[in-house]
Coordinates of C-alpha atoms in Angstrom, one line a residue:
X165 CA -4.2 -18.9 -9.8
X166 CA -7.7 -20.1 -8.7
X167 CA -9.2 -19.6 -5.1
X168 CA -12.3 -20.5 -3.7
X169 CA -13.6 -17.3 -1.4
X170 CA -16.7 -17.9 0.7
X171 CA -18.4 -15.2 2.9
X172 CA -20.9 -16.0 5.8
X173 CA -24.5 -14.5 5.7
X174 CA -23.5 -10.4 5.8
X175 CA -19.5 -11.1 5.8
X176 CA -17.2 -8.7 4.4
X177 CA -14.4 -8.9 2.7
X178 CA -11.8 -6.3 1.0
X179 CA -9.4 -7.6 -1.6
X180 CA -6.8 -5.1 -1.2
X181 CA -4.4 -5.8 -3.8
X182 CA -5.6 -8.9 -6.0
X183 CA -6.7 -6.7 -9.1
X184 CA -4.7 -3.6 -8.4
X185 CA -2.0 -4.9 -11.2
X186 CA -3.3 -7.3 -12.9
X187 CA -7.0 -8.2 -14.4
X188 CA -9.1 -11.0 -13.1
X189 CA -12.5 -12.9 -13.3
X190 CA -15.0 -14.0 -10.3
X191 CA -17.8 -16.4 -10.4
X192 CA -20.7 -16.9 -8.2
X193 CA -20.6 -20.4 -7.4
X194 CA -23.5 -20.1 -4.6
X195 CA -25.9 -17.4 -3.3
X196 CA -25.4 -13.7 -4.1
X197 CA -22.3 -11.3 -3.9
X198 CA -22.4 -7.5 -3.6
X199 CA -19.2 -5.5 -4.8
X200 CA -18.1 -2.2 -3.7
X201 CA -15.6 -0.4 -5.6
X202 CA -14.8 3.6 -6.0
X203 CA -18.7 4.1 -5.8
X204 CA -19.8 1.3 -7.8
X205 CA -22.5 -1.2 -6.3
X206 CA -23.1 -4.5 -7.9
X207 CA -24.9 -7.7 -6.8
X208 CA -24.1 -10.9 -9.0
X209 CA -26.1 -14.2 -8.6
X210 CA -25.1 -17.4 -8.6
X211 CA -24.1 -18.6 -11.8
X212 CA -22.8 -14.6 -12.7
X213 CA -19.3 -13.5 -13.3
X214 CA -17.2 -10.4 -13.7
X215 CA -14.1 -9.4 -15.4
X216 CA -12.1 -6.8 -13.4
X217 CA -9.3 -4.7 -13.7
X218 CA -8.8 -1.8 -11.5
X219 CA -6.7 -0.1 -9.3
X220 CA -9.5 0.9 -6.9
X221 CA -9.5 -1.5 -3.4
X222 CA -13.2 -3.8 -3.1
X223 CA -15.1 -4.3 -0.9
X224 CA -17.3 -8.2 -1.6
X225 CA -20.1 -9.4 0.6
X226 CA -22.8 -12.0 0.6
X227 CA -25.8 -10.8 0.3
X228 CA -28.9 -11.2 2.0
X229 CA -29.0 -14.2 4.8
X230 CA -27.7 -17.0 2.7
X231 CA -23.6 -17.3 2.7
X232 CA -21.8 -16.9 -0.9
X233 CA -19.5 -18.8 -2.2
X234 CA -17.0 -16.9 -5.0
X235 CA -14.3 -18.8 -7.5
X236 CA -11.6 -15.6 -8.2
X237 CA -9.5 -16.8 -10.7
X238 CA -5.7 -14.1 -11.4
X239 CA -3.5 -14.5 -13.9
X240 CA -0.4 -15.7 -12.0
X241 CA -0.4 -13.7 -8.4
X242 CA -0.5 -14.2 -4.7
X243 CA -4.4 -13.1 -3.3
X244 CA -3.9 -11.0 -0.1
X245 CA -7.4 -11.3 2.0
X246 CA -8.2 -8.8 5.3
X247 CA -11.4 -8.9 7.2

């Protein structure tokens, strides 16, 4: 399953469940992304992607004052968004 995610300048987002059984990949279609997970920071550009498997809740937003705009592609699941 593919899904097209895209935060506002500053949005956040939590993915509560997405990865938390299964693996899956994000690209960075447009601007930049910050993740949050168990004490991990990372900010991927456009064009960037990560492979994730965890059973740690995220926390994604766009960074800086430009919106982002994320491809999340899971093996087969339903994507629960709250924010």
């Amino acid at each position: 399953m593919a899904q097209m995610i895209e935060f506002p300048p500053s949005g956040t987002t939590s993915v509560t469940d997405s990865f938390r059984e299964n693996s899956g990949l994000v690209y960075v279609v447009e601007g930049k992304l910050l993740l949050d997970s168990g004490g991990m920071h990372e900010e991927l550009e456009a064009g960037d992607c990560a492979y994730m498997e965890s059973e740690m809740a995220l926390a994604w937003s766009a960074a800086g004052k430009h919106r982002c705009r994320v491809l999340m592609v899971l093996p087969g699941t339903q994507v629960r968004m709250e924010g």
